[in-house]
Each structure stands twice: as structure tokens, then as C-alpha cells.
Amino acid sequence: MAIKGKRIIIKQTIREDLENIKCLWNNVEVMKWVGFPAGIDQNINDLKEWWEKIQQNEKTHHFVVYTNCCLY
């Protein structure tokens, strides 16, 4: 399921999104605004494990938001 607008897409996170999440969560310029001034320092294996745990619980979901510069 995805919600699509002219400038954004909001969709449930899939495995292919993990690399983008890794870049975001490790970006100190972004993460300082949400309480992590040094980033979260996640590697792709950590994120895969995190995502797999989410997939195992039908009541837990994670979503990504892409702007028009990132739409695929």
C-alpha cells in the first residue's frame, strides 16, 4: 500500500528501502534534529535484522516517505 501525491510517496518499508534508511539514520545533519547528534551508526546487517523483527509482528509497521527527488 502506498499513498502517492504530486510531491511525495508514503509507503510501507520494504527491504529495498533499507540502504536509504541507513544513509538517513547515519547522517548527523539529519539525526541531530531528532535527538541523535552523532547519528545512530547502523550498518545494513543491523537494519536487516531490525526490519525482519518488524515483519514478524502483524501489529508493527514502519513507513518511509520519499519526496519527488527520490521517487522510483
Short mmCIF file of C-alpha atoms in Angstrom, two decimals:
data_model
loop_
_atom_site.label_atom_id
_atom_site.label_comp_id
_atom_site.label_asym_id
_atom_site.label_seq_id
_atom_site.Cartn_x
_atom_site.Cartn_y
_atom_site.Cartn_z
CA MET A 1 0.00 0.00 0.00
CA ALA A 2 1.24 3.47 -0.84
CA ILE A 3 -0.16 6.96 -0.63
CA LYS A 4 1.01 8.96 -3.62
CA GLY A 5 0.84 12.70 -4.05
CA LYS A 6 2.34 15.10 -6.54
CA ARG A 7 5.48 15.52 -4.45
CA ILE A 8 5.66 12.57 -2.04
CA ILE A 9 5.02 8.87 -1.61
CA ILE A 10 4.33 7.33 1.79
CA LYS A 11 4.65 3.56 1.76
CA GLN A 12 5.38 0.61 3.98
CA THR A 13 9.09 -0.06 4.26
CA ILE A 14 10.46 -2.90 2.14
CA ARG A 15 13.91 -4.49 2.10
CA GLU A 16 14.97 -2.26 -0.81
CA ASP A 17 14.44 0.84 1.37
CA LEU A 18 16.99 -0.22 3.98
CA GLU A 19 20.00 1.34 2.27
CA ASN A 20 18.22 4.72 2.19
CA ILE A 21 17.27 4.36 5.86
CA LYS A 22 20.89 3.54 6.71
CA CYS A 23 22.08 6.71 4.98
CA LEU A 24 19.44 8.80 6.75
CA TRP A 25 20.00 7.35 10.23
CA ASN A 26 23.78 7.74 9.93
CA ASN A 27 23.53 11.35 8.71
CA VAL A 28 24.47 13.61 11.64
CA GLU A 29 22.95 16.69 9.99
CA VAL A 30 19.55 14.98 9.90
CA MET A 31 19.65 13.00 13.11
CA LYS A 32 20.73 15.89 15.34
CA TRP A 33 17.16 17.22 14.98
CA VAL A 34 15.64 14.04 16.45
CA GLY A 35 17.96 13.62 19.43
CA PHE A 36 20.88 11.73 17.89
CA PRO A 37 23.59 14.33 17.20
CA ALA A 38 26.11 11.63 16.26
CA GLY A 39 23.67 9.66 14.10
CA ILE A 40 22.67 6.11 15.00
CA ASP A 41 25.64 4.31 13.42
CA GLN A 42 23.67 1.46 11.87
CA ASN A 43 25.08 -0.94 9.30
CA ILE A 44 22.99 -2.75 6.72
CA ASN A 45 23.04 -6.03 8.67
CA ASP A 46 21.66 -4.26 11.77
CA LEU A 47 18.89 -2.78 9.66
CA LYS A 48 18.03 -6.09 8.04
CA GLU A 49 17.70 -7.67 11.49
CA TRP A 50 15.54 -4.74 12.69
CA TRP A 51 13.32 -4.99 9.58
CA GLU A 52 12.92 -8.76 9.95
CA LYS A 53 11.67 -8.28 13.52
CA ILE A 54 9.11 -5.78 12.28
CA GLN A 55 7.92 -8.25 9.65
CA GLN A 56 7.29 -10.90 12.30
CA ASN A 57 4.73 -8.79 14.18
CA GLU A 58 1.49 -8.14 12.31
CA LYS A 59 0.75 -5.16 14.58
CA THR A 60 4.07 -3.40 13.92
CA HIS A 61 4.74 -1.38 10.77
CA HIS A 62 7.34 1.07 9.54
CA PHE A 63 6.81 3.55 6.74
CA VAL A 64 9.10 5.59 4.52
CA VAL A 65 8.41 8.93 2.90
CA TYR A 66 10.05 9.80 -0.40
CA THR A 67 9.98 13.27 -1.91
CA ASN A 68 9.80 13.82 -5.65
CA CYS A 69 13.61 13.93 -5.85
CA CYS A 70 13.75 10.33 -4.64
CA LEU A 71 10.71 8.71 -6.26
CA TYR A 72 11.26 5.50 -8.13
#
